[in-house]
Short mmCIF file of C-alpha atoms and ligand atoms in Angstrom, two decimals:
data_model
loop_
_atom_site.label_atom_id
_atom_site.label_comp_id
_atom_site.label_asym_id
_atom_site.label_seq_id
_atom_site.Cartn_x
_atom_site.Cartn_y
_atom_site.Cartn_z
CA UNK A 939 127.33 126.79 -87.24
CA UNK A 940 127.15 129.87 -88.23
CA UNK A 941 125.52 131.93 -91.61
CA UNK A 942 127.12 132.83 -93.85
CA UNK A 943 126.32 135.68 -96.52
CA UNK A 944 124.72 134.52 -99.49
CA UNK A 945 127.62 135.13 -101.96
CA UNK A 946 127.29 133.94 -105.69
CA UNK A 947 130.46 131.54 -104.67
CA UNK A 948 127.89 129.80 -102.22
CA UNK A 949 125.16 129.10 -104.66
CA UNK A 950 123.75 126.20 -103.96
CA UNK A 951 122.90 123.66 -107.42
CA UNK A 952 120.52 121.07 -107.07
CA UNK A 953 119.76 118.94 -110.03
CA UNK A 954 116.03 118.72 -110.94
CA UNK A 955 115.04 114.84 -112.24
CA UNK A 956 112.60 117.07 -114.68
CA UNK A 957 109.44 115.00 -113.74
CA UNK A 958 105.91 115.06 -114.98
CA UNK A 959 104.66 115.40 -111.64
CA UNK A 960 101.00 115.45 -112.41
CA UNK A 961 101.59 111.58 -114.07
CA UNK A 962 104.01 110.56 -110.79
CA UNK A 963 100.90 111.68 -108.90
CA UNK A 964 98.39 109.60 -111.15
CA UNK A 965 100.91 106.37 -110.83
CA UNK A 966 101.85 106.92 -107.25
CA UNK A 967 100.31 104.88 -104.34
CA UNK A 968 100.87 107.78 -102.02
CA UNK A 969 98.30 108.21 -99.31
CA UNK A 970 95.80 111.64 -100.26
CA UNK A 971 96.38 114.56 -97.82
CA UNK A 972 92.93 115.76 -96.32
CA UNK A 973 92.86 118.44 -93.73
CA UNK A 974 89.97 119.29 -91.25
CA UNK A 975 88.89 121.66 -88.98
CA UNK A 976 87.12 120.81 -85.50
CA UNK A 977 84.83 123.28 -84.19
CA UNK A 978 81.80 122.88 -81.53
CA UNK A 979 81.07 124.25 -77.97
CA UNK A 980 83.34 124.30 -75.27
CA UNK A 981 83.34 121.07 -72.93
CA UNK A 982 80.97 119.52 -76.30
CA UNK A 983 84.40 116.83 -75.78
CA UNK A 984 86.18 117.96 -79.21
CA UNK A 985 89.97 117.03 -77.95
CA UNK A 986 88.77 113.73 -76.33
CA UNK A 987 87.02 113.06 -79.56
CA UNK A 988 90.45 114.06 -81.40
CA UNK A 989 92.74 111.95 -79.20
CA UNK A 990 90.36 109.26 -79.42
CA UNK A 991 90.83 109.24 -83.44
CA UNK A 992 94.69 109.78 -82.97
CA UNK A 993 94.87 106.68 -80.37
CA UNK A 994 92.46 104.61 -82.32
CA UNK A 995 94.94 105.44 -85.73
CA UNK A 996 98.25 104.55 -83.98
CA UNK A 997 99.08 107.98 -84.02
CA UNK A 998 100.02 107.72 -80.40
CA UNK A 999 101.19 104.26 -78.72
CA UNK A 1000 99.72 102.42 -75.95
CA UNK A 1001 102.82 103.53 -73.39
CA UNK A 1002 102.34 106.78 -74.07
CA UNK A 1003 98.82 106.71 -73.84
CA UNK A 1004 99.03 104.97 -70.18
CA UNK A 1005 101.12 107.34 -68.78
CA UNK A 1006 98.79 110.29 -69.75
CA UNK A 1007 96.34 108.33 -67.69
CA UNK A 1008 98.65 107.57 -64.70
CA UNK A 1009 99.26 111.52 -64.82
CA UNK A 1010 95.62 112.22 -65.61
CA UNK A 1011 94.45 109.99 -62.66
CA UNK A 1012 97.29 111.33 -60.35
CA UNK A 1013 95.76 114.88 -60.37
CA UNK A 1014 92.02 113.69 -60.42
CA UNK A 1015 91.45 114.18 -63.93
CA UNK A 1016 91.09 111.04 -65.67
CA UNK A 1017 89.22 111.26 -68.55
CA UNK A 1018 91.29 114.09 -69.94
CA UNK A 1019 93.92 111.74 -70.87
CA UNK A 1020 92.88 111.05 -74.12
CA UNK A 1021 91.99 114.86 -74.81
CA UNK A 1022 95.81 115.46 -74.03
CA UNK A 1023 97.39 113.34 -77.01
CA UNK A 1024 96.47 116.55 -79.07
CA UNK A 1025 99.18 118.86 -79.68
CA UNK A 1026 97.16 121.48 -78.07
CA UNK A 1027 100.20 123.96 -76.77
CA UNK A 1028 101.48 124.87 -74.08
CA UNK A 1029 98.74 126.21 -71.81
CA UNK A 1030 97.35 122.97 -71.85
CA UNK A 1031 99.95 121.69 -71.35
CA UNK A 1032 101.43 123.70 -68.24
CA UNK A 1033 98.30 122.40 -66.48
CA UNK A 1034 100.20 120.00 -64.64
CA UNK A 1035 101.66 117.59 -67.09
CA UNK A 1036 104.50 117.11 -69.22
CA UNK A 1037 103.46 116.24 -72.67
CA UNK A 1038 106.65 115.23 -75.00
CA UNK A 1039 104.98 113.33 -77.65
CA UNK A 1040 101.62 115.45 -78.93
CA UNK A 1041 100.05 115.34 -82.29
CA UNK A 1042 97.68 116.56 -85.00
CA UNK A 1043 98.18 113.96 -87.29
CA UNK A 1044 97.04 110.73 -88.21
CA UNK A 1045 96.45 108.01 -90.83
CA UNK A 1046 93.79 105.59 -92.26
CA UNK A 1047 94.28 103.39 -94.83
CA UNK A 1048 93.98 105.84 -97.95
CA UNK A 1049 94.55 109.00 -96.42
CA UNK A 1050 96.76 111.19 -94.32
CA UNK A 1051 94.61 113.51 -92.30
CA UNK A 1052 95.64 117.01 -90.49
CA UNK A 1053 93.62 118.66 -87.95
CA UNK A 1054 94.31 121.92 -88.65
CA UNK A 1055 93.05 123.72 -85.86
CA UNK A 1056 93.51 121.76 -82.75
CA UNK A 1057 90.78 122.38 -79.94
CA UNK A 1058 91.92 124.04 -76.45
CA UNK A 1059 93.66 126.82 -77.73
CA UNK A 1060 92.84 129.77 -75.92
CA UNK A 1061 93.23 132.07 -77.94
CA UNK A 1062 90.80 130.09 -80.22
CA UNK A 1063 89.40 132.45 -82.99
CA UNK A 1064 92.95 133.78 -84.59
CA UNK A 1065 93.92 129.87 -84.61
CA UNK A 1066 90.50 128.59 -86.13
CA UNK A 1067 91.03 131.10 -88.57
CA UNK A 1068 94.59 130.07 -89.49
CA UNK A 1069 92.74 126.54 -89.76
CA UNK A 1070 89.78 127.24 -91.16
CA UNK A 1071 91.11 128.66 -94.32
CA UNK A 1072 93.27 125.51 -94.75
CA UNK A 1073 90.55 123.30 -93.97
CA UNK A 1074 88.86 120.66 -96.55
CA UNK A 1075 85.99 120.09 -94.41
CA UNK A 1076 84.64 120.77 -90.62
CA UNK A 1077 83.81 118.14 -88.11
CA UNK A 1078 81.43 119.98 -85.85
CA UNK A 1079 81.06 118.16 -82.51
CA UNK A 1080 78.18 118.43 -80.59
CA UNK A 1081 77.22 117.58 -77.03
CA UNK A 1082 73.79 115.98 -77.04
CA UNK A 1083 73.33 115.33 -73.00
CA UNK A 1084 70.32 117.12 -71.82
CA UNK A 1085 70.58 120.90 -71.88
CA UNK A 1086 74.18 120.93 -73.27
CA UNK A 1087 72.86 120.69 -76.98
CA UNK A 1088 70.16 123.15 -76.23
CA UNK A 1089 73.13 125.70 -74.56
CA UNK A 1090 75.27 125.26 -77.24
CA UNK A 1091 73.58 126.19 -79.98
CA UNK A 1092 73.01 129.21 -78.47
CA UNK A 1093 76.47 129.76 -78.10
CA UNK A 1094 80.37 129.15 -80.39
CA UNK A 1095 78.44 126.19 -82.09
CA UNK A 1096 76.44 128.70 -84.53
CA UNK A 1097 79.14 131.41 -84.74
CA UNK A 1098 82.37 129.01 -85.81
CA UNK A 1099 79.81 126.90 -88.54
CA UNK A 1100 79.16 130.17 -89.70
CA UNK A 1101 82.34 131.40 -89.62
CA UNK A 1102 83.71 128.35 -91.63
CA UNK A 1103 81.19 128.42 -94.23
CA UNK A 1104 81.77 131.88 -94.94
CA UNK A 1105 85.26 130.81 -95.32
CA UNK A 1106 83.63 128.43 -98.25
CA UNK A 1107 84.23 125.23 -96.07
CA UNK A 1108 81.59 123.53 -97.57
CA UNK A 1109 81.59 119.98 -96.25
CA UNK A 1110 80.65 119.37 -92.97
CA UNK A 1111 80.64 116.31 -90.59
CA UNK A 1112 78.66 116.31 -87.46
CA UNK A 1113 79.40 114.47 -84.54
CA UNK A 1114 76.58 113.94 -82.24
CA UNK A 1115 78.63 113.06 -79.03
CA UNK A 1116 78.32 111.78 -75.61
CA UNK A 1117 75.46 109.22 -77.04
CA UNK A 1118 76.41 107.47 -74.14
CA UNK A 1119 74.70 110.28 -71.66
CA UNK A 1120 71.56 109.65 -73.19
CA UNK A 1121 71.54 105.71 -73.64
CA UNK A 1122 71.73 106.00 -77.08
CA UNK A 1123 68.48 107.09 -77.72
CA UNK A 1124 67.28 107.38 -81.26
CA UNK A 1125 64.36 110.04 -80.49
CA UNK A 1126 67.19 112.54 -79.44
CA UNK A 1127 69.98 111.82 -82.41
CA UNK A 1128 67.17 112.48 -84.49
CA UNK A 1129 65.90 115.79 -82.91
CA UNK A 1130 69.38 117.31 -83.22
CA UNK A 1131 69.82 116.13 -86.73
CA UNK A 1132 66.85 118.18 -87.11
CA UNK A 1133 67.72 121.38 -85.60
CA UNK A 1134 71.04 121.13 -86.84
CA UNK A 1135 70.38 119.84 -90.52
CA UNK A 1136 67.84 123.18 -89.93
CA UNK A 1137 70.59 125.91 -88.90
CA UNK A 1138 73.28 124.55 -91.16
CA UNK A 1139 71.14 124.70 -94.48
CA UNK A 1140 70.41 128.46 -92.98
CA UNK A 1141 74.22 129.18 -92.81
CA UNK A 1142 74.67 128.11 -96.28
CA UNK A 1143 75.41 124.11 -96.25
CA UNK A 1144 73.88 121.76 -98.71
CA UNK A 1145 71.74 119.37 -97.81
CA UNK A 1146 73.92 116.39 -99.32
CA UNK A 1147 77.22 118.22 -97.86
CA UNK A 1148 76.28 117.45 -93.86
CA UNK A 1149 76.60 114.30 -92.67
CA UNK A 1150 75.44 113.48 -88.55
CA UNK A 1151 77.24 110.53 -86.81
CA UNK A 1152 76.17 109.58 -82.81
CA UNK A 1153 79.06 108.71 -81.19
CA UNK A 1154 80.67 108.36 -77.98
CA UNK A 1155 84.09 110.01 -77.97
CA UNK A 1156 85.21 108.68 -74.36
CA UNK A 1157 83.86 105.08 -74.82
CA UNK A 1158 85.36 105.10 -78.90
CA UNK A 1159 82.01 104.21 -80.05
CA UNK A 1160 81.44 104.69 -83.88
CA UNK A 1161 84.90 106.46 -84.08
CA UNK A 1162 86.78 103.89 -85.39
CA UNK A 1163 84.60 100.54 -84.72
CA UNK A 1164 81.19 100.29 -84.32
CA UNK A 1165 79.67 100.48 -81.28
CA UNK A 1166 78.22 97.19 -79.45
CA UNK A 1167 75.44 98.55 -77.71
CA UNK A 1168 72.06 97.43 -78.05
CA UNK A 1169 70.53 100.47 -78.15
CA UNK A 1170 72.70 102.25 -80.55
CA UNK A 1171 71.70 98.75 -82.87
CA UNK A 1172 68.95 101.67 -85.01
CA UNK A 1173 72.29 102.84 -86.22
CA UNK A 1174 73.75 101.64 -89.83
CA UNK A 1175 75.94 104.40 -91.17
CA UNK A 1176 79.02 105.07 -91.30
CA UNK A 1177 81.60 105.36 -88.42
CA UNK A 1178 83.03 108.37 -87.84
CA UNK A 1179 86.56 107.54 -89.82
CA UNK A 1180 84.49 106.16 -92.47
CA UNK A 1181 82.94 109.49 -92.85
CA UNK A 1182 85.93 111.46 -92.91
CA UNK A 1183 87.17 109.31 -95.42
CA UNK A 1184 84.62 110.15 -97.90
CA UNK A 1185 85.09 113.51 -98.21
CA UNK A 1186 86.58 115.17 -101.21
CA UNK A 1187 89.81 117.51 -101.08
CA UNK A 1188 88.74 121.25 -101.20
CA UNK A 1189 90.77 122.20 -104.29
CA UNK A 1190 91.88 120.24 -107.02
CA UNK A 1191 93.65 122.56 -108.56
CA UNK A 1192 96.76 120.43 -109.72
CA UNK A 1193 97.47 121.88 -112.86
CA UNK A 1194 96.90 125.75 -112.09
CA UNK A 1195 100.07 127.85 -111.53
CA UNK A 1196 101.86 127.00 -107.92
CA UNK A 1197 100.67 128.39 -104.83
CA UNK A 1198 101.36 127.89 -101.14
CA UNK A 1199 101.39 129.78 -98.09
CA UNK A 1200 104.27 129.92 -95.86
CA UNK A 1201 103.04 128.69 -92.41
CA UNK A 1202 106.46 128.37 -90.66
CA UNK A 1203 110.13 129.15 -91.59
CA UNK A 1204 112.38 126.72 -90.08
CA UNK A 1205 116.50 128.22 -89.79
CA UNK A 1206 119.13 126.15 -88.57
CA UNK A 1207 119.32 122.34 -89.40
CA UNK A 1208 122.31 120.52 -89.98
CA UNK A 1209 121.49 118.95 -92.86
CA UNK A 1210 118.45 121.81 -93.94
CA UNK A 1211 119.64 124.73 -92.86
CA UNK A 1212 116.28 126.82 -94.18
CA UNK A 1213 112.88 124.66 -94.11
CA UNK A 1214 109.67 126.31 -94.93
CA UNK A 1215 106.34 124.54 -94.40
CA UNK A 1216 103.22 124.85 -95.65
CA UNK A 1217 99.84 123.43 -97.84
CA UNK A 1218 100.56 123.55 -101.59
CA UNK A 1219 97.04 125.21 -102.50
CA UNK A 1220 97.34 124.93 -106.50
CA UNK A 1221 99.49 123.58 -108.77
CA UNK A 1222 102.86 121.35 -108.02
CA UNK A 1223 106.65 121.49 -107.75
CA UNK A 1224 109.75 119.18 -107.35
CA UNK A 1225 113.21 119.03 -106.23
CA UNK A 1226 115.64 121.81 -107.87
CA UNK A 1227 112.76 123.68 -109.14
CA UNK A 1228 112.97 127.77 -108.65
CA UNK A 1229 110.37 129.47 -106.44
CA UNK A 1230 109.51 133.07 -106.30
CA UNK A 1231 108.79 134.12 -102.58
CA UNK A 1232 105.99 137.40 -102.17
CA UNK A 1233 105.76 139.59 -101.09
CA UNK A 1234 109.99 139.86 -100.64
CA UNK A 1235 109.87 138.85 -105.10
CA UNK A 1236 113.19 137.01 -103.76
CA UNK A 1237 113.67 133.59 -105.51
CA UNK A 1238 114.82 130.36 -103.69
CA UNK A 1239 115.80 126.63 -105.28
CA UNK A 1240 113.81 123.27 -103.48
CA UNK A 1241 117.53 122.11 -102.24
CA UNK A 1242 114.69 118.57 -101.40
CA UNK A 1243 111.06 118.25 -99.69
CA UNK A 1244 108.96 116.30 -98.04
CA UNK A 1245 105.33 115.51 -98.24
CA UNK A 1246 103.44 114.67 -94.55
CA UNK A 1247 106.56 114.02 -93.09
CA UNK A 1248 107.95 112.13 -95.82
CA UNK A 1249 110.83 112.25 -98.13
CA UNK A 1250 109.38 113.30 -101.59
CA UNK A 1251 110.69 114.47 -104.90
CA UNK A 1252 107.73 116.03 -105.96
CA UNK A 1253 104.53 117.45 -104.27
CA UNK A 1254 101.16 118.69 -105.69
CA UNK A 1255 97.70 120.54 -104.48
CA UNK A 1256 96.39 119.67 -101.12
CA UNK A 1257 99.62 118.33 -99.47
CA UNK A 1258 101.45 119.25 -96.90
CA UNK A 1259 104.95 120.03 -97.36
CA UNK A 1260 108.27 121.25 -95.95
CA UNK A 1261 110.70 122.25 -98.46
CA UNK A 1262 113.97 122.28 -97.71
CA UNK A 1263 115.33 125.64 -99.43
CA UNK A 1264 118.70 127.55 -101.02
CA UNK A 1265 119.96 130.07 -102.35
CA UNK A 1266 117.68 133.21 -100.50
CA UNK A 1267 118.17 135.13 -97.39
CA UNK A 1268 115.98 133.97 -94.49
CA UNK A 1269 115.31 137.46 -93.62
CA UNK A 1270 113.07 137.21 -96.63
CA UNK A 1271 110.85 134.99 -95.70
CA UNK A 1272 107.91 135.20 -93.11
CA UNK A 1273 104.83 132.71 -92.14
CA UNK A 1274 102.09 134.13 -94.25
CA UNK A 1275 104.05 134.92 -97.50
CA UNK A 1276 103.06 133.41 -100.53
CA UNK A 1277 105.39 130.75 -102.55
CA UNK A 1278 104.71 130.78 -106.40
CA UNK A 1279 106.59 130.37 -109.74
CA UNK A 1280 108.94 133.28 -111.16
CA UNK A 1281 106.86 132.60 -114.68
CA UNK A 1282 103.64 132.71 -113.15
CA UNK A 1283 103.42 134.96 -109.67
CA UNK A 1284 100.71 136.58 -107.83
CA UNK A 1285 100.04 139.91 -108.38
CA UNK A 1286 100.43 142.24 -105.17
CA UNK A 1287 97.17 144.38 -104.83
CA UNK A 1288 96.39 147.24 -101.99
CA UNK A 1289 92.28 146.91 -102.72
CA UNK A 1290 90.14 144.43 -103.18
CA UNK A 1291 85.97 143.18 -103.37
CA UNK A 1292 85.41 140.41 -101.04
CA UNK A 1293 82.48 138.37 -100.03
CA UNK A 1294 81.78 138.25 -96.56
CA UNK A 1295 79.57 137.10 -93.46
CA UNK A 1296 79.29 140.04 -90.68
CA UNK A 1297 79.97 138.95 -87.24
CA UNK A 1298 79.51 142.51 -85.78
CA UNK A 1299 77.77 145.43 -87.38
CA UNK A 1300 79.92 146.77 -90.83
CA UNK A 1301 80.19 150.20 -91.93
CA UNK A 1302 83.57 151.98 -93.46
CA UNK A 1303 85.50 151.63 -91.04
CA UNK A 1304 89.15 150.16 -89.97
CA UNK A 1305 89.79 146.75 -90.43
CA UNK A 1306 92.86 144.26 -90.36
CA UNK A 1307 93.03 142.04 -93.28
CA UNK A 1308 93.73 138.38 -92.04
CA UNK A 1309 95.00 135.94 -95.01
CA UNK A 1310 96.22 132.38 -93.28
CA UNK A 1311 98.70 133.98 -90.51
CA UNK A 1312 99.12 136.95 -92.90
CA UNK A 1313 97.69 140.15 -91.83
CA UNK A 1314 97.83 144.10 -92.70
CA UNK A 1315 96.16 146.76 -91.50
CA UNK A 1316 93.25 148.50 -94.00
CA UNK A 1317 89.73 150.03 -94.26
CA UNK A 1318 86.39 148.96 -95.26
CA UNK A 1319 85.64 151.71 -97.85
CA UNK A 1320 82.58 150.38 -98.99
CA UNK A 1321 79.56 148.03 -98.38
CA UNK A 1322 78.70 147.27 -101.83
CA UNK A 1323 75.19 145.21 -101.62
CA UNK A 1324 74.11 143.36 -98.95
CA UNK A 1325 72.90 139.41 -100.07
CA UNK A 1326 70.88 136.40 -99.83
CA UNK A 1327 73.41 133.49 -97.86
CA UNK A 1328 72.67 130.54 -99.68
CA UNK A 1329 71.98 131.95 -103.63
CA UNK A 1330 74.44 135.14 -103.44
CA UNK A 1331 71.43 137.19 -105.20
CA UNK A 1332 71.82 141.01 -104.26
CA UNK A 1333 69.05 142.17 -101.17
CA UNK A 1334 69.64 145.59 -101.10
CA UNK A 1335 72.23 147.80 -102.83
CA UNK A 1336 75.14 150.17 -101.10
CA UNK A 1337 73.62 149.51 -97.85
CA UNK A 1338 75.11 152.26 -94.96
CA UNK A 1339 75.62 149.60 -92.28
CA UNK A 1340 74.73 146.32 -92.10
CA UNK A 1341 74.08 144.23 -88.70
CA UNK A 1342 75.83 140.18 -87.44
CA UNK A 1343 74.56 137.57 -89.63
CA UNK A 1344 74.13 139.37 -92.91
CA UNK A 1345 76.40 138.41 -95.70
CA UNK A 1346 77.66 141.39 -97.90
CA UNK A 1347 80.04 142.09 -100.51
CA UNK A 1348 82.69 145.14 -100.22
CA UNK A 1349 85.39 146.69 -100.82
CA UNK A 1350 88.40 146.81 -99.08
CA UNK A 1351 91.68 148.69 -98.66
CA UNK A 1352 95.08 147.93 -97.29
CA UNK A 1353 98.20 149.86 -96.08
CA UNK A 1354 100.02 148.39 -98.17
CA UNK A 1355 100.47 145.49 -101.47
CA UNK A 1356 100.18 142.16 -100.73
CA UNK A 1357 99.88 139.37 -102.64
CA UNK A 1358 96.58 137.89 -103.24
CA UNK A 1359 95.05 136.35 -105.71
CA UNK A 1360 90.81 135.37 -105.92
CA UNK A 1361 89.24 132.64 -104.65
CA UNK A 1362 91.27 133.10 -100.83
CA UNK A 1363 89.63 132.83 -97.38
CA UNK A 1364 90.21 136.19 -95.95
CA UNK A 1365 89.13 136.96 -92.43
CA UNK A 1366 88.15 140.92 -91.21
CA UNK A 1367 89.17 141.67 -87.32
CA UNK A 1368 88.64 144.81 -85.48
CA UNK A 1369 89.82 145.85 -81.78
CA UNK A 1370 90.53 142.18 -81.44
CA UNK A 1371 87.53 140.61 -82.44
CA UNK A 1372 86.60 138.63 -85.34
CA UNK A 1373 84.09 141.67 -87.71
CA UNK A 1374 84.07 139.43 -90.83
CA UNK A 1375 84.80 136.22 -92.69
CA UNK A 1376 84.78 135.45 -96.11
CA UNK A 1377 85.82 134.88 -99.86
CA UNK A 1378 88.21 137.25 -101.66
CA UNK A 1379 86.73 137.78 -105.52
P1 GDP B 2200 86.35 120.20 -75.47
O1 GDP B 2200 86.33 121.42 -74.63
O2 GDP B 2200 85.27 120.25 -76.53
O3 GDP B 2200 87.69 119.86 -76.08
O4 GDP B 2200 85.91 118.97 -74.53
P2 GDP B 2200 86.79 117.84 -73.79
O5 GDP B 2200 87.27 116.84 -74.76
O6 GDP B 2200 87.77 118.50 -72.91
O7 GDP B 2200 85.64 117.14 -72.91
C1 GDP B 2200 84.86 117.84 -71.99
C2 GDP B 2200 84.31 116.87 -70.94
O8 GDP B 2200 83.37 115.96 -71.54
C3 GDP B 2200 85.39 116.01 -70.29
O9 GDP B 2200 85.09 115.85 -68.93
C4 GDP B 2200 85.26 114.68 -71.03
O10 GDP B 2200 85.71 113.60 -70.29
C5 GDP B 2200 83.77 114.62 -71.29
N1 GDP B 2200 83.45 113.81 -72.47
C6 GDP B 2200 84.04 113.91 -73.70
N2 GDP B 2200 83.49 113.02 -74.56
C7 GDP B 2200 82.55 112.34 -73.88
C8 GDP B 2200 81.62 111.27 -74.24
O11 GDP B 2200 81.58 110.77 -75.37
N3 GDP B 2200 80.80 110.85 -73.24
C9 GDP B 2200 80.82 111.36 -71.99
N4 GDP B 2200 79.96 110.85 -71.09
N5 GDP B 2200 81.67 112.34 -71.63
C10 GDP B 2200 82.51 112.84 -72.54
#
């Protein structure tokens, strides 16, 4: 079919059922939205973990599953069948095997969980970015066979804990993996609970806020069930999914004005012609309601919506959503643009202060701004004070540089207005690398 103009004959009406969302939420059964962020060393078995959790849920069924290990075992690869139910795109994918059915999401009994970031991506950083800063809490897998803890530690495992703390990701699940390679035994869970408990407290983490779990991600042992072997028997906590499930959304914020950021713009559907999807960060909306679109300041109408894949008339903070959209040019609309209310919008601002952790050494000097899969081009103008990571108390004032590691506060400039609004997860990149991650003030 094919678009038409947007005349005022063609104005779509939708008729709003004027709900009280927030007391629909408060009666409804619907399952709670959590979304997560997995992050560890290379090889430390993150996807198999991931597919492992997505097989164990039902998020993938048993036929698929066996013919990812028919393929798997046809090119001599076989325990990477379960690390290839993620929806980990296409170069992944292009290594030999045709993947139709791939996923990120799955269900327990209460909640609906998202991994934001899957593992494998190559071009890891920009993604776990994109992730992070949706993210309600990191699972951090690590390898504990001999030597692979102690190697990586050294190496992605500090910077991306770092990087999503600085983010304000402040729950944290650890994953002590591969148990099996070491027969389970208790002396070495508890000298990487040690070391880690150590270097996460360092990057900022709370005590109460980390949680360790020894597991075996190939053999499914304390993912979803328990394991059965004897010498894991010192072991009483929690599973894995039992873990997850405790952990508390990131933001409440149901009754602050709406925002959400666009992640993708859908054009084209029979019956939806213009989708946009995205995590409602604060506040709610329903069906018929207006939206204001930034930084375009074009309005829209929810035509209907969905929430986790479901039909929906109403949606609040923390879920994720696909509206279904009228009434507004799609060349107004980009992944990264903020969705708020007419009454209540975001202001656009070309400077801000933001709190950050340095990943290289910072100094004035050009910077692009990364908001979710927003970014614009700007300038570090100033290094403010440089400050302690865990109580935020000032070290040492207008410092000239400062070196990887150190968290600072300053002040930054952009090309141009966008909208953004304090507390966001803003991320600072420079000649491709990640300089920078942090909270907006
Ligand atoms: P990623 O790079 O972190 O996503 O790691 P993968 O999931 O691709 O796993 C890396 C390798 O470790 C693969 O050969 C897996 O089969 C293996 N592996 C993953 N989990 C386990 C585990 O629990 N035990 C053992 N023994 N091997 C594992």
């Amino acid at each position: 079919a094919e678009m038409k103009d947007l005349s005022v004959e063609d104005k779509v009406t939708v008729k709003s059922k004027h709900l009280d969302v927030l007391s629909e939420y408060k009666k409804s059964t619907r399952k709670r939205s959590a979304n997560f962020v997995v992050i560890g060393h290379v090889d430390a078995g993150k996807s198999t973990l991931m597919g492992r959790l997505l097989a164990d849920q039902g998020a993938i069924d048993q036929r698929t599953l066996d013919r990812y290990r028919r393929e798997a075992e046809k090119i001599g690869k076989g325990s990477f069948a379960l690390a290839w139910v993620l929806d980990q795109g296409s170069e992944e994918r292009a290594r030999g095997v045709t993947i139709d059915i791939a996923t990120n999401q799955f269900e327990t009994e209460k909640t609906a969980f998202t991994i934001v970031d899957a593992p494998g991506h190559r071009d890891f950083v920009p993604n776990m970015i994109a992730g992070a800063s949706q993210a309600d809490f990191a699972v951090l897998v690590i390898d504990s066979s001999v030597g692979k803890f102690e190697s990586g530690l050294k190496g992605q495992t500090k910077e991306h804990a770092l990087l999503v703390r600085s983010m304000g990701v402040q729950k944290i699940v650890v994953a002590v993996n591969k148990m099996d390679t070491v027969q389970w035994d208790h002396g070495r869970f508890e000298e990487i609970e040690q070391q880690i408990s150590a270097f996460l407290t360092a990057a900022g983490f709370q005590q109460n806020n980390i949680s360790f779990v020894p597991c075996s991600g190939v053999l499914g042992d304390n993912i979803s069930r328990r394991t059965e072997n004897p010498h894991a028997s010192w072991y009483t906590g929690r599973t894995l999914i039992e873990e997850l499930e405790t952990s508390e959304p990131y933001t409440h914020a149901l009754e602050k004005p709406l925002r959400m950021t666009i992640g993708d713009v859908f054009r084209g559907g029979v019956q939806n012609p213009l989708s946009i999807s995205g995590r409602i960060d604060a506040g709610s909306l329903q069906m018929g309601d207006q939206i204001l679109t930034l930084p375009s300041g074009e309005t829209a109408t929810v035509r209907s919506l969905e929430v986790d894949g479901e039909p929906s008339d109403w949606a609040v903070a923390g879920q994720n959503v696909v509206l279904n959209i009228a009434n507004i040019d799609p060349i107004h609309l980009r992944s990264g643009d903020v969705v708020c209310r007419p009454s209540s919008p975001i202001s656009t601002i070309s400077s801000f202060t933001a709190k950050v952790l340095a990943f290289e050494h910072l100094m004035p000097m050009q910077v692009d701004v990364h908001r979710g899969r927003l970014h614009v081009p700007g300038r570090i103008s100033k290094l403010v004070a440089s400050l302690d990571k865990s109580s935020g108390a000032v070290i040492k004032k207008r410092p000239k540089i400062v070196g990887p590691g150190v968290v600072v506060r300053v002040v930054v400039e952009m090309d141009q207005a966008v909208p953004l609004e304090a507390p966001t997860r803003i991320v600072l990149r420079a000649g491709g690398s990640t300089v920078a991650a942090g909270l907006l003030e």
